[in-house]
Each structure stands twice: as structure tokens, then as C-alpha cells.
Coordinates of C-alpha atoms in Angstrom, one line a residue:
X1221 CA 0.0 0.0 0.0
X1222 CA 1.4 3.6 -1.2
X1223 CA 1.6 5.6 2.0
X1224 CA 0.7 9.2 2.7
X1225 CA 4.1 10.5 2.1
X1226 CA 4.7 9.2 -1.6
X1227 CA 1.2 11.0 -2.4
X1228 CA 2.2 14.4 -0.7
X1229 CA 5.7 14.4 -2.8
X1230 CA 3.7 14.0 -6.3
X1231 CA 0.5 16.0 -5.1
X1232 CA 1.3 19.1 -7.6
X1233 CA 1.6 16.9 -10.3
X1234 CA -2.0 14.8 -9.4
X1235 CA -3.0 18.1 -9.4
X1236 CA -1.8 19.6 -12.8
X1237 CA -2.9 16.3 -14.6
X1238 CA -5.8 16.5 -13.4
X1239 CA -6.1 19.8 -14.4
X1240 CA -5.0 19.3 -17.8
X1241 CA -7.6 16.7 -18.1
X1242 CA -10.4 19.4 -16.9
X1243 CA -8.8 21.7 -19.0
X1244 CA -9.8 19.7 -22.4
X1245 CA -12.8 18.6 -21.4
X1246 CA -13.9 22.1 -20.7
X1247 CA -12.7 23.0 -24.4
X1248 CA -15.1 20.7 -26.0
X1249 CA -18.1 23.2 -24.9
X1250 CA -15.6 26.4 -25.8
X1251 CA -16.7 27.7 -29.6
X1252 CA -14.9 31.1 -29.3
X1253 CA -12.1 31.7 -31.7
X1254 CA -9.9 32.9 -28.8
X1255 CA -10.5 30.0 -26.2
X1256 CA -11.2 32.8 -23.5
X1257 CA -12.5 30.7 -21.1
X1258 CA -9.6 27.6 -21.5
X1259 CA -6.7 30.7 -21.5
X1260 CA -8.2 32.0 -18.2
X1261 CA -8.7 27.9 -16.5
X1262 CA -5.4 27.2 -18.0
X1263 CA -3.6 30.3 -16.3
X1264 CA -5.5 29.9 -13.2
X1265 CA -4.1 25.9 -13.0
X1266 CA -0.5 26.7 -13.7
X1267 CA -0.5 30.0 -11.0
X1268 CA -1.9 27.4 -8.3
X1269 CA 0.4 24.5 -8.8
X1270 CA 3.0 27.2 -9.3
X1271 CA 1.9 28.5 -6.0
X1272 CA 1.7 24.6 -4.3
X1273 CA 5.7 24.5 -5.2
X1274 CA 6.6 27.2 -4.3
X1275 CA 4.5 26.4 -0.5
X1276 CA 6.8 23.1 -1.0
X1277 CA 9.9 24.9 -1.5
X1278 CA 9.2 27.2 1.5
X1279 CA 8.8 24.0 3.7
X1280 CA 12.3 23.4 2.9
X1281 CA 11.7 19.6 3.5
X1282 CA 12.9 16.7 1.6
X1283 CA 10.6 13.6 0.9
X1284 CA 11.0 10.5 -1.2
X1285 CA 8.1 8.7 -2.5
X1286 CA 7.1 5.6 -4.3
X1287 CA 10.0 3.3 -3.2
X1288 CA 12.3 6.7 -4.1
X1289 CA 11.7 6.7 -7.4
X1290 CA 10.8 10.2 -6.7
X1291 CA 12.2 12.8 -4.5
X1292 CA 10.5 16.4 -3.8
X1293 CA 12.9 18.4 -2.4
X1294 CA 13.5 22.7 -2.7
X1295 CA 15.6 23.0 -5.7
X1296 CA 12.7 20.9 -8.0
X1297 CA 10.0 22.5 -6.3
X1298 CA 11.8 26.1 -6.9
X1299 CA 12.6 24.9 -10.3
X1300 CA 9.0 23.5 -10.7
X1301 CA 7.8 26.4 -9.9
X1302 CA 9.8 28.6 -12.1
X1303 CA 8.8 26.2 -15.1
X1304 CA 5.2 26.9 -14.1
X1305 CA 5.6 30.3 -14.4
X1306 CA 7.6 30.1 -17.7
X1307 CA 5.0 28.0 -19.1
X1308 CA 2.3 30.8 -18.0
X1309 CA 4.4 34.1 -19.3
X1310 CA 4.4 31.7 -23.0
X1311 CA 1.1 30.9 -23.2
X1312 CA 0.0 34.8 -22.3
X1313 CA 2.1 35.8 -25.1
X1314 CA 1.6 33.0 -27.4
X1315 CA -2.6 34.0 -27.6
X1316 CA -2.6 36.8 -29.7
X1317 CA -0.4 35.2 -32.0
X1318 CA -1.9 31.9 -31.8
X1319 CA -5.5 33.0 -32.4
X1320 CA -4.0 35.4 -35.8
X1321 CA -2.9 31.4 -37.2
X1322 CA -5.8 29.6 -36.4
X1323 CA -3.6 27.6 -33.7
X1324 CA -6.3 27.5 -30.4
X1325 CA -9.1 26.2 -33.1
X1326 CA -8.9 22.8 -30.6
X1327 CA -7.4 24.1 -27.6
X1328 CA -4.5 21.5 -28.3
X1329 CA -2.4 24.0 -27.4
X1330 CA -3.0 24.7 -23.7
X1331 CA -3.5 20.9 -23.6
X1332 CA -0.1 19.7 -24.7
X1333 CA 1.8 22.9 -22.7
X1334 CA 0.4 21.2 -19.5
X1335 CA 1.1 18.1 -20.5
X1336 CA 4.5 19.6 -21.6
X1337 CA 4.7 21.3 -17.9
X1338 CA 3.6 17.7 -16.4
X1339 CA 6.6 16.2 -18.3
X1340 CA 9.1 18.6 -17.0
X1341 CA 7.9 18.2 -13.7
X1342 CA 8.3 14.6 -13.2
X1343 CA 12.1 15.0 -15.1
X1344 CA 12.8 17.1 -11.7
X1345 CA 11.2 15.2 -9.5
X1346 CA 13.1 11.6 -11.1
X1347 CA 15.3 9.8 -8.3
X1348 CA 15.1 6.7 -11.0
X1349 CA 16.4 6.6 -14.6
X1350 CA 12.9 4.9 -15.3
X1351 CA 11.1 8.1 -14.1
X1352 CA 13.4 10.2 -15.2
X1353 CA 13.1 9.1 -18.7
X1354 CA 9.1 8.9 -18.6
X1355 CA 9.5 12.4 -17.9
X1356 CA 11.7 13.2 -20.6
X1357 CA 9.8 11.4 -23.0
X1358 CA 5.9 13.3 -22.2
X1359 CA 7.6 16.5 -22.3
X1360 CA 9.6 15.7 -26.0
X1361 CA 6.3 14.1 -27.3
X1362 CA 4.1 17.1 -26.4
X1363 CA 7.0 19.3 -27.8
X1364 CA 7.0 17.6 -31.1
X1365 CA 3.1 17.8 -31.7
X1366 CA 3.5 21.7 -30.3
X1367 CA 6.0 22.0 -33.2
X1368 CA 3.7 20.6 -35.7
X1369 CA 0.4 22.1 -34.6
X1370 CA -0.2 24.2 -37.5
X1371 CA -1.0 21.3 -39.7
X1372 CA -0.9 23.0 -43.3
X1373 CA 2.5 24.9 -43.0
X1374 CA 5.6 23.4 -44.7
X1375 CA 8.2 24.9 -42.4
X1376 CA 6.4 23.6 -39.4
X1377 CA 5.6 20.0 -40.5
X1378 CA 9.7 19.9 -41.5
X1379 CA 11.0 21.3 -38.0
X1380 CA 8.6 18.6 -36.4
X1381 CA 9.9 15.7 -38.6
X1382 CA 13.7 17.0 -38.2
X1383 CA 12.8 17.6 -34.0
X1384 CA 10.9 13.9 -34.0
X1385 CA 14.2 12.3 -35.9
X1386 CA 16.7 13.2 -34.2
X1387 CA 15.0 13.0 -30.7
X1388 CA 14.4 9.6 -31.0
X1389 CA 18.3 9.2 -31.7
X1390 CA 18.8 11.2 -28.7
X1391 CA 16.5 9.0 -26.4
X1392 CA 18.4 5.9 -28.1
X1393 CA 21.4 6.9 -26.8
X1394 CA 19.9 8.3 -23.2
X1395 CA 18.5 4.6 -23.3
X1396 CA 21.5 2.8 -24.5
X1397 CA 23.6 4.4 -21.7
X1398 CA 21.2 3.7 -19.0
X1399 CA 21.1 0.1 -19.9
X1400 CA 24.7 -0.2 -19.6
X1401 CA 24.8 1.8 -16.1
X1402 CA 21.8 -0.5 -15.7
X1403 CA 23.7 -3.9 -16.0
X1404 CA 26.6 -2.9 -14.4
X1405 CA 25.0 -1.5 -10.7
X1406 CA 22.1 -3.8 -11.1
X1407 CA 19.7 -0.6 -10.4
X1408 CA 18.0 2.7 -12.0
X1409 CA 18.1 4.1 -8.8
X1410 CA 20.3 7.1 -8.6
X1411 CA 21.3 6.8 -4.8
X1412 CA 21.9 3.2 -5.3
X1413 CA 24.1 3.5 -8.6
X1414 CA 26.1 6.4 -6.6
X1415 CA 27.1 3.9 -3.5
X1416 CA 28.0 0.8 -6.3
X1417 CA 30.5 3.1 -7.8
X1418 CA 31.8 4.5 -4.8
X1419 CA 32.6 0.8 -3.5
X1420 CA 35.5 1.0 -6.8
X1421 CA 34.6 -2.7 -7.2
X1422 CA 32.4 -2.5 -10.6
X1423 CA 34.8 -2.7 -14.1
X1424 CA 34.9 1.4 -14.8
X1425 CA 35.2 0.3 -19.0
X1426 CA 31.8 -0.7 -18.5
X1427 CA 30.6 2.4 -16.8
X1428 CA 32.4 4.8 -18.5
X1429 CA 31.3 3.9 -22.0
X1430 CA 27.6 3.9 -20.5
X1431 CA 29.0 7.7 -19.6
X1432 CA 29.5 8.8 -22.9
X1433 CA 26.1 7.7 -24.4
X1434 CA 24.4 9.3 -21.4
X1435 CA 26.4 12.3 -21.4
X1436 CA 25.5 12.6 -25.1
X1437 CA 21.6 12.0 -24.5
X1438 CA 21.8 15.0 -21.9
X1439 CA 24.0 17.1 -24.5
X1440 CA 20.9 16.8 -26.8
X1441 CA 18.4 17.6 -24.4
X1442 CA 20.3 21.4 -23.6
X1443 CA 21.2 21.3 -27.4
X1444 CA 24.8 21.9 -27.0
X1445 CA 27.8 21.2 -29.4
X1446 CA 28.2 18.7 -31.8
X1447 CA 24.6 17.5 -30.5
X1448 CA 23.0 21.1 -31.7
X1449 CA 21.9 19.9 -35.3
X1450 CA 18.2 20.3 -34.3
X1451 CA 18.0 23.7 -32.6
X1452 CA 18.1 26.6 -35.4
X1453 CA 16.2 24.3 -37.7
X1454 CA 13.4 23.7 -35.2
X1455 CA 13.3 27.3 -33.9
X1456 CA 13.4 28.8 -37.2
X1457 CA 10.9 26.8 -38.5
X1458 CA 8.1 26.3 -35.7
X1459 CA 5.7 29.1 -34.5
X1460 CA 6.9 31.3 -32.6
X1461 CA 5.0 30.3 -30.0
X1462 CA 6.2 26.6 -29.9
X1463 CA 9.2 28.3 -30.3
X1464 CA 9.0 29.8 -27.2
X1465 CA 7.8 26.5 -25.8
X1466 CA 11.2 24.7 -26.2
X1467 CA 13.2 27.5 -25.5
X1468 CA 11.9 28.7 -22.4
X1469 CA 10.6 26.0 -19.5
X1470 CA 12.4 23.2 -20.5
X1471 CA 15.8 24.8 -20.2
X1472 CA 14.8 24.2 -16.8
X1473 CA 14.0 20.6 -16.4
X1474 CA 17.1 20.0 -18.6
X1475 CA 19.2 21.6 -15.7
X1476 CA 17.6 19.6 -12.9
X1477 CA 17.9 16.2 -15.2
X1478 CA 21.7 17.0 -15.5
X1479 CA 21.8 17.4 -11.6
X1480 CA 20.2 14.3 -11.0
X1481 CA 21.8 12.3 -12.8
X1482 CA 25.6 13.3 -13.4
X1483 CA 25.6 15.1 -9.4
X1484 CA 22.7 12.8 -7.1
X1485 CA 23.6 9.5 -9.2
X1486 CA 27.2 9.5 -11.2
X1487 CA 29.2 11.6 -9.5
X1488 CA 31.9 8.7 -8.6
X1489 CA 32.9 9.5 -12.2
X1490 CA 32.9 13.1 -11.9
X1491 CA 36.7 13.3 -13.7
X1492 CA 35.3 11.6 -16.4
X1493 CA 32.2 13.3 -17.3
X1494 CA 33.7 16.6 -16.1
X1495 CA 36.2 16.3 -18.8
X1496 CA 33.3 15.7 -21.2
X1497 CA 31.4 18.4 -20.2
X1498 CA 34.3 20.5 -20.4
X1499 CA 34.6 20.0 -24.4
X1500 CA 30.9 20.6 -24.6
X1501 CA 31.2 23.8 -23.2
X1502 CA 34.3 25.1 -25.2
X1503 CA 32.7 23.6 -28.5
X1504 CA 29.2 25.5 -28.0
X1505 CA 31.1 28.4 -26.9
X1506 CA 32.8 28.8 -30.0
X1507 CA 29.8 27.2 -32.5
X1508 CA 27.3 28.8 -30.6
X1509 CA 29.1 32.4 -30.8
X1510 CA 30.3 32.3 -34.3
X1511 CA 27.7 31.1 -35.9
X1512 CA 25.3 33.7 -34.6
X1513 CA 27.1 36.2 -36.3
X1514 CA 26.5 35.3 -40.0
X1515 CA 22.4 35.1 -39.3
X1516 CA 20.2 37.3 -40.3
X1517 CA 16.9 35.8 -38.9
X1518 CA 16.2 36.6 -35.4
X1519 CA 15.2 33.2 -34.6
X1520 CA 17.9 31.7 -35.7
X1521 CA 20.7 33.9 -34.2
X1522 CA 18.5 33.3 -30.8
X1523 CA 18.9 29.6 -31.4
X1524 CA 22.8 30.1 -31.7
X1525 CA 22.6 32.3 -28.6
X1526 CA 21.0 29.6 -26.8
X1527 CA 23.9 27.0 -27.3
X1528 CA 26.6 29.5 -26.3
X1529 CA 24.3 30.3 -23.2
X1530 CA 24.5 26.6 -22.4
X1531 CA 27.8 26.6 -22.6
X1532 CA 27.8 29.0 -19.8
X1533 CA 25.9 26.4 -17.7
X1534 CA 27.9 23.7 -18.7
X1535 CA 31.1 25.7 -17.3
X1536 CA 29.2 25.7 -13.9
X1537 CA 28.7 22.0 -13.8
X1538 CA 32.3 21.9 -14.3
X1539 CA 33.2 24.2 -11.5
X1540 CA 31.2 21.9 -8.8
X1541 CA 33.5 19.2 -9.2
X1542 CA 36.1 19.6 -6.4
X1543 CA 37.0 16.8 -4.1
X1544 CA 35.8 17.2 -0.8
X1545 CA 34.7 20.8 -0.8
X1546 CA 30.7 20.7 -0.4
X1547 CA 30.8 24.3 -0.1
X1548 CA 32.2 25.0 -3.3
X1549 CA 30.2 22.5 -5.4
X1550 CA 26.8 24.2 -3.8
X1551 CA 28.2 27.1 -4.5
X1552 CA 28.8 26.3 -8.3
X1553 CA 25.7 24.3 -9.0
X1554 CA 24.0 27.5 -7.8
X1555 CA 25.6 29.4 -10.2
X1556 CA 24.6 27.8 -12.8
X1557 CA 20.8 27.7 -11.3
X1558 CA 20.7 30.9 -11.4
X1559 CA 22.1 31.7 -14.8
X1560 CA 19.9 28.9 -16.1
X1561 CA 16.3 31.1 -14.3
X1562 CA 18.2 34.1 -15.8
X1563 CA 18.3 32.5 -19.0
X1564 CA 14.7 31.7 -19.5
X1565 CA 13.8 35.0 -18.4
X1566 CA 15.3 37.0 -21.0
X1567 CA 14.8 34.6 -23.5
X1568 CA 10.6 34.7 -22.6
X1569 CA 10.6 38.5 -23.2
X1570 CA 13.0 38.2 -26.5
X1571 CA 10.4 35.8 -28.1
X1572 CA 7.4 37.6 -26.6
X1573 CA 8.5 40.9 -28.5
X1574 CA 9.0 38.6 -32.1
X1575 CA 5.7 37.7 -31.6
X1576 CA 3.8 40.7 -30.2
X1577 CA 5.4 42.2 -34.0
X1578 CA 4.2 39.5 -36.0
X1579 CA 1.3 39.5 -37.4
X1580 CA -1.7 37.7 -39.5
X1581 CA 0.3 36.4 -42.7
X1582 CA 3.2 37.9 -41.6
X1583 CA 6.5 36.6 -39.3
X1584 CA 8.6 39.2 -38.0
X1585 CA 11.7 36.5 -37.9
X1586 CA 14.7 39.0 -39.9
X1587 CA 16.2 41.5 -38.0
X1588 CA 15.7 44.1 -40.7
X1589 CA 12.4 43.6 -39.3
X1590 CA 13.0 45.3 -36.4
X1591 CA 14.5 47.8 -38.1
X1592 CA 13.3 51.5 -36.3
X1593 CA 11.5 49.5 -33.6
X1594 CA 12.3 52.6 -31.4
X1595 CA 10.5 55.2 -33.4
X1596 CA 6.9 53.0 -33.4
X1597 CA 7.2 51.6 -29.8
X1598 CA 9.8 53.1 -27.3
X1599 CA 8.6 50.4 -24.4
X1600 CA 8.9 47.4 -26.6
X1601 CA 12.3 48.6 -28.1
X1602 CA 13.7 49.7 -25.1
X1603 CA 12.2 45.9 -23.8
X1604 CA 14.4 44.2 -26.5
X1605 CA 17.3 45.8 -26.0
X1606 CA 17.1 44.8 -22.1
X1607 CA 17.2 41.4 -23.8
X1608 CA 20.1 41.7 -25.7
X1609 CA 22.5 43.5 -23.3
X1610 CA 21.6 40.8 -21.0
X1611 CA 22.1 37.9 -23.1
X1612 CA 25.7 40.1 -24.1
X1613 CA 26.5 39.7 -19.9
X1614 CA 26.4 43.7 -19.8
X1615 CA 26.3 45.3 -16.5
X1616 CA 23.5 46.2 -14.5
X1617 CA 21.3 43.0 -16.0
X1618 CA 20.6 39.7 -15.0
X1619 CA 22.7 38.1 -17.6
X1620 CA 26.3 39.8 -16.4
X1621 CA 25.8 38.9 -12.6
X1622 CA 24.9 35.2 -14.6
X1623 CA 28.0 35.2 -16.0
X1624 CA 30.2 36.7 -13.5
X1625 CA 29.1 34.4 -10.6
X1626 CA 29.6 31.3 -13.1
X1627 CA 32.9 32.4 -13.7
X1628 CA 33.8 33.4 -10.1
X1629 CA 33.1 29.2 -9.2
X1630 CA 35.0 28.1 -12.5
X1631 CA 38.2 30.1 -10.8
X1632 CA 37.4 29.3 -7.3
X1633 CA 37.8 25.4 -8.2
X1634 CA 41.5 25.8 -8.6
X1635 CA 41.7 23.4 -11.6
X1636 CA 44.2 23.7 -13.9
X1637 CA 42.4 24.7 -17.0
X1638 CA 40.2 26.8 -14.9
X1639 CA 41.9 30.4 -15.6
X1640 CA 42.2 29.4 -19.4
X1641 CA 38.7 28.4 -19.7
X1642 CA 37.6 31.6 -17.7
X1643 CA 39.2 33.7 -20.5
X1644 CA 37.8 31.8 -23.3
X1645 CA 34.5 31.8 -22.3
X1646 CA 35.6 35.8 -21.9
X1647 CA 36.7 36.3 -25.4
X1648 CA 33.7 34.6 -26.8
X1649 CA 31.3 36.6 -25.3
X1650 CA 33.0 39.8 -26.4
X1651 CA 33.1 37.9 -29.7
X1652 CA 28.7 37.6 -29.1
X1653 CA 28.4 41.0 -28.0
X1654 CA 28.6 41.8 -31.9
X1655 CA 25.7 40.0 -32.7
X1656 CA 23.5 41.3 -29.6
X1657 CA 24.6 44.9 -30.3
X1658 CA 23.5 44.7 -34.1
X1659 CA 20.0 44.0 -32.6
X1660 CA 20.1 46.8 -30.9
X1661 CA 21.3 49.5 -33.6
X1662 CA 18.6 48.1 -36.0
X1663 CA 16.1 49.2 -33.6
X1664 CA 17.2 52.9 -32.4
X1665 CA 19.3 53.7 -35.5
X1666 CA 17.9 52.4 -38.8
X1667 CA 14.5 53.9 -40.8
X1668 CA 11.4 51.7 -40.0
X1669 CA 10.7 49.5 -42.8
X1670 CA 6.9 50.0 -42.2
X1671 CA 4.5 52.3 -40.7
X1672 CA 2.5 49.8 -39.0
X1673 CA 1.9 50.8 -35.0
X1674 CA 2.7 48.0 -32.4
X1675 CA -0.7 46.7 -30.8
X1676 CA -1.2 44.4 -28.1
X1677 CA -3.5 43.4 -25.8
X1678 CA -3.1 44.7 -22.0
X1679 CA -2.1 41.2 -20.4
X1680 CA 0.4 41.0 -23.1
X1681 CA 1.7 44.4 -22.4
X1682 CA 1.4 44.3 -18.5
X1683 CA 3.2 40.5 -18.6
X1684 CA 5.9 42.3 -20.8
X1685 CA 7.2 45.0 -19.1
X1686 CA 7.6 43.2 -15.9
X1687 CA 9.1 40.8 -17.6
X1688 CA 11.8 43.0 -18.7
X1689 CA 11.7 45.0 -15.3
X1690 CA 12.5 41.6 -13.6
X1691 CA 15.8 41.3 -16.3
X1692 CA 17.2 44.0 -14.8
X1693 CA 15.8 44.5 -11.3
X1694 CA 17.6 40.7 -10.9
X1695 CA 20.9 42.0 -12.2
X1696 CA 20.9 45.0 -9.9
X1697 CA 19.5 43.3 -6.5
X1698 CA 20.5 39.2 -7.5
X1699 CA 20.9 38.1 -3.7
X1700 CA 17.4 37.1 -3.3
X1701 CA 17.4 34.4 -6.2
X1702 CA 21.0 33.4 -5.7
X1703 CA 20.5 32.7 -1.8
X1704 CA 17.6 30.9 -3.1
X1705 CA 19.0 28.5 -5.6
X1706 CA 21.9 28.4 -2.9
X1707 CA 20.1 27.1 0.0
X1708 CA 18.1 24.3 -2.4
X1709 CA 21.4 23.3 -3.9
X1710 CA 23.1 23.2 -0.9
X1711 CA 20.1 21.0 0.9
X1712 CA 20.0 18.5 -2.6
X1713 CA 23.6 17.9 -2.1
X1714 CA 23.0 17.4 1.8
X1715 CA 21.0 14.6 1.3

């Protein structure tokens, strides 16, 4: 019999499938264009199991449930909760543009993002490769069919088929690795594979070459280098809005699936994925940055923006890995938190403004488009350009403090590559200033290439402005959020 505790630990997620379940049930009676009344139950679900994590978090207690296949503890409820609201900020921007494309004809689309947010959620929550995969695989199935959701455009149908491919090669190798972890420990429980390798009595051969096809699953999954194929494809050619799907939220569970696995379960071969992880990082770096620079779609230099950001988190990961210094590790993991929640953030309000320009039978995907942004809409410009600076790592934003504290942990570790590293990851964001900056001169310096005013509806607007109020109110003040993502590191590692 499943006691009380295993049902407290999952009770958010009873409650969001559930909700999800409500929520297209209710749709079937909804015969409004705009799906007023399954946007308003939809927001209404994800603010109160947004709400319920954070009330978790706060508790600052750690239960495992279900024979520990799952744990709830305060950095997945904090990320949970974050995710939540990520998934909320989309969908409130995604309306407009989704009613203008006939994409909330069936409500699928506040559907599959809660199923989407249900996914992410048990990722987090995983203490067991079998969960943890379950998870994965919800949220990457509701992702696809978000991708191809408008059902008689080209580009989208060929992101889907290109995301669906080379996802299931991703899972193959996620699954191939776990099945070698698997017959080596004799377990898919994290906590119990982390105490068979510690004993140093299981062949490492075995173990290390189930690292590499796991390391390579989780390279896919935060769309890093030489595993980045799908990203400017898919975000190029999906909706904005499912765009903005991908790009935003599950940055998050990607973070805590990393943690999980390579900290809570494989951590015995930390020198061998660190090493790993540490190509990743220099290779997405470099890709990430220099590729950005020859694109002229906005999309698609966002895409490469995203794999040098990851690189960023990547060089976190690295930085925990110091023998026998707990205070350290929590101290880089956190880092890399709250670059990650800094991340999505300014990455919600960049895709919010390309969609609150488009418009019916038109994407505003070049950056000519943007072109004299200033002179029609001062707040959305000046929006933007909080964006960019902060994706640059320029001072007073979120995105510099992001980047500074990551690096502060990188050179706290005292590894030997550490300084070298440091400066590399220097150079090439001076390097990706360029293409950030050239955003920014389109809008305040170059004529308008239309007349058309900038329109959108007050939730869209209100959502928007805090949005990038909160970009740089977080770079200013950031102690709140990092002593946040410190003290739920700090208590994952402590148990």
C-alpha cells in the first residue's frame, strides 16, 4: 500500500494532470475563436500549482516517495515552480499570435503545454532513470506535436519531422547508456548506482562507456555542441509560440535532469564526465558564438545564442566538481541555477517581442524587421534591448551577474584549465556582443521599414514590461534568487 508520504511528494503533479484533463474537457463546450475561457482555466491551474511548489519549496523539506523513485525536495520545487511560471508568461504571449494562425481552433495547445509542464515536472522530481526518462519522453512528445500544430504549414511540418528524428536518436542513446549503467550497478536508482560506484569494485570500461552515451543524451536535451543539429532548424521553422515552448521551460527541467543524474547519481565518475562536459562547453562556446554572427533571422541567431548560453551552464557544472569541498560544489551548482532562471527569463521576453510584432500572414523573424522599432514603440524597443545587453553579460542585467558568478566558481575550483577556460569563455562573449549589439542598432538607428503601430492586448503588455523589469531589477539586486538557488542546492547535495 502507497503511503501518505509518496502521495504528498507528487501532489502538484496529481494536481496539474488533473487539471490538464479538466482543461480539455472544458474545451469541447468552448466555440470562441480565442478560447477565452480555457486561457483563463489554463492560467489559473499553472498560478496554483506554481503556487503549491513554491508552498513546498518554503517548507524546505525533503521527501522521497514511491519506493524513491521520486524525490521532492526545494531545488525541484523552486525549479517546478519557475517552469510553471515560464509555461504561463508563453502561453500569455503565445494567444494573440496563436488566435491570428488559427492555432487554439482545438485548444490543443493549452493541452499539450500542461502536459508539456507535467513532463518537465516529473524529469525534476526523477530519483530513477525509469522516471526520469518517462518524464523526458511526455515532455519531448508534447514538444513535437507543439511544433507541428499548424498542420498545413511546410516549415512547421519539416521542424517537427527533423525535432521527432533526431530526438528519438537522442533517447536511443539516453536509453543505451542507462542500460549499460543499468547492467553494471544492477539498479536505475540514482542513490543506489552512486554507492555501487563508490565501492570501486564495478569494471569502470563498463561504466564509463555507459557515460558517454548518457552524457550525449543530456548534451541533446540542452542542445549543445556537436549535438545542436536540431536547434536553429526547429526554432526557425516552428511558431513562434512553440518556439518559445522549447526555449523557455524546459531549459529548466534540462538543468535539474543533468543534476540528477551526473551530481545525485554519477558523480563517482565526476573526472570523467567533467572532462566531457568541459569539451561541450568550449565547442558550443565557439559554435554557438560564431555562428550567430553570419544570421540574419532573429530566430535563428537566438537559437545560436542559446547554445553558447548553455555553454555557460555547462562551465558551472564543471566548477562543482572539487574533491571534498561541499561548499564549493553548492556554491557552483547554484551558479549555474541561477544563470539557467536568468536565461529563461530574458529569453521569454526576446520571443514575446517577435511575436507581439508578428502579425496575420506575416513573421517578424529578420532583423531588418525590427528595423526602427524605437521610433513606433519606445517600451517594446527599449524591452528588447534589455534582452540583448543581457544575453551580451552587460552590467547592470541579470545576464552579467549570470556570468560573473559562473565564472567566479569556475576560478574558485583551482583546476588547472580553470583560468584558461575563464578567458575563453571571456573572449567569446565579447566575440557575441557583436551579434546582440546589431540588434540593438537596428532598432534605435535604422529607418522603419513599415509604418505599421505595435498593438497588443493589456495582459500581453502588462506581462511584458515586468518581464523585462525583472531582467534587470535581478541584475541590480540578484541576492534574493541566488540565496535561493543556494540554499536548495546546498540541501540537494545534503542529502
Amino acid at each position: 500500500m502507497i503511503d501518505a508520504t509518496s502521495w504528498m511528494a507528487v501532489y502538484p503533479e496529481i494536481v496539474l494532470l488533473v487539471m490538464a484533463c479538466v482543461i480539455a474537457l472544458v474545451d469541447l463546450l468552448v466555440t470562441s475563436p480565442k478560447r477565452t475561457t480555457t486561457y483563463a482555466l489554463t492560467l489559473a491551474s499553472l498560478a496554483g500549482v506554481a503556487l503549491m511548489h513554491a508552498m513546498y519549496a518554503d517548507a524546505g523539506q525533503t521527501l522521497y516517495g514511491f519506493g524513491r523513485l521520486v524525490v521532492s525536495d526545494p531545488m525541484g520545487h523552486w525549479l517546478k515552480c519557475f517552469s510553471a511560471i515560464a509555461v504561463m508568461i508563453t502561453l500569455v504571449y503565445s494567444r494573440p499570435y496563436g488566435v491570428d494562425r488559427d492555432m487554439l481552433r482545438g485548444g490543443e495547445m493549452f493541452t499539450l503545454s500542461m502536459f508539456a509542464l507535467l513532463g518537465m515536472s516529473v524529469m525534476i522530481s526523477g530519483q530513477n532513470f525509469l522516471v526520469l526518462y518517462l518524464g523526458l519522453e511526455l515532455l519531448t512528445l508534447s514538444s513535437y506535436t507543439l511544433v507541428a500544430l499548424r498542420r498545413d504549414n511546410g516549415n512547421a511540418t519539416e521542424a517537427a519531422m527533423k525535432y521527432f528524428v533526431l530526438g528519438a536518436m537522442a533517447s536511443g542513446f539516453l536509453l543505451y547508456g542507462i542500460s549499460m549503467v543499468y547492467g553494471a550497478t544492477g539498479s536505475l536508482d540514482l542513490s543506489v548506482i552512486f554507492k555501487s560506484i563508490a565501492t570501486g569494485q564495478i569494471k569502470p570500461q563498463v561504466l564509463v562507456f555507459g557515460l558517454v552515451f548518457i552524457v550525449s543524451g543530456l548534451a541533446f536535451k540542452l542542445g549543445v555542441v556537436p549535438f545542436h543539429m536540431w536547434i536553429p532548424d526547429v526554432y526557425q521553422g516552428a511558431p513562434t509560440a512553440a518556439t518559445l515552448m522549447i526555449a523557455g521551460a524546459p531549459k529548466l527541467a534540462a538543468f535539474a535532469l543533468v543534476i540528477r543524474v551526473l551530481v545525485e547519481g554519477l558523480l563517482p565518475l565526476a573526472v570523467d564526465w567533467q572532462q566531457m562536459l568541459a569539451l561541450l562547453a568550449v565547442a558550443s562556446l565557439l559554435v554557438g558564438n560564431l555562428a550567430a554572427i553570419a544570421q540574419t533571422n532573429l530566430k535563428r541567431m537566438l537559437a545560436y545564442s542559446t547554445i553558447a548560453q548553455m555553454g555557460f551552464v555547462l562551465i558551472g557544472l564543471i566548477a562543482g566538481v572539487v574533491s571534498g569541498n561541499a561548499d564549493h560544489a553548492a556554491n557552483a551548482y547554484s551558479s549555474a541555477m541561477f544563470y539557467v532562471i536568468g536565461y529563461v527569463l530574458t529569453t521569454l521576453a526576446s520571443f514575446g517581442i517577435i511575436m507581439l510584432l508578428a502579425r496575420q500572414g506575416f513573421e517578424s523573424e529578420e532583423i531588418i524587421d525590427l528595423a526602427g522599432l524605437n521610433h513606433r514603440s519606445p517600451l517594446y524597443a527599449g524591452v528588447m534591448a534589455i534582452c540583448m545587453f543581457s544575453l551580451a553579460g552587460i552590467p547592470p542585467l541579470v545576464g552579467f551577474y549570470a556570468k560573473l558568478s559562473v565564472l567566479q566558481a569556475l576560478i574558485a575550483s583551482g583546476q588547472a584549465y580553470a583560468i584558461y577556460l575563464a578567458l575563453f569563455a571571456v573572449i567569446m562573449s565579447l566575440i557575441g556582443a557583436f551579434y546582440y549589439l546589431r540588434v540593438v542598432k537596428v532598432m534605435y538607428f535604422d529607418e522603419p521599414v513599415t509604418a505599421t503601430t505595435v498593438t497588443a492586448d493589456a495582459d500581453v503588455r502588462v506581462v511584458l514590461s515586468l518581464n523585462g523589469l525583472l531582467v534587470l531589477v535581478l541584475g541590480i539586486v540578484p541576492g534574493a534568487l541566488m540565496t535561493l538557488c543556494a540554499q536548495a542546492i546546498a540541501q540537494m547535495l545534503a542529502n
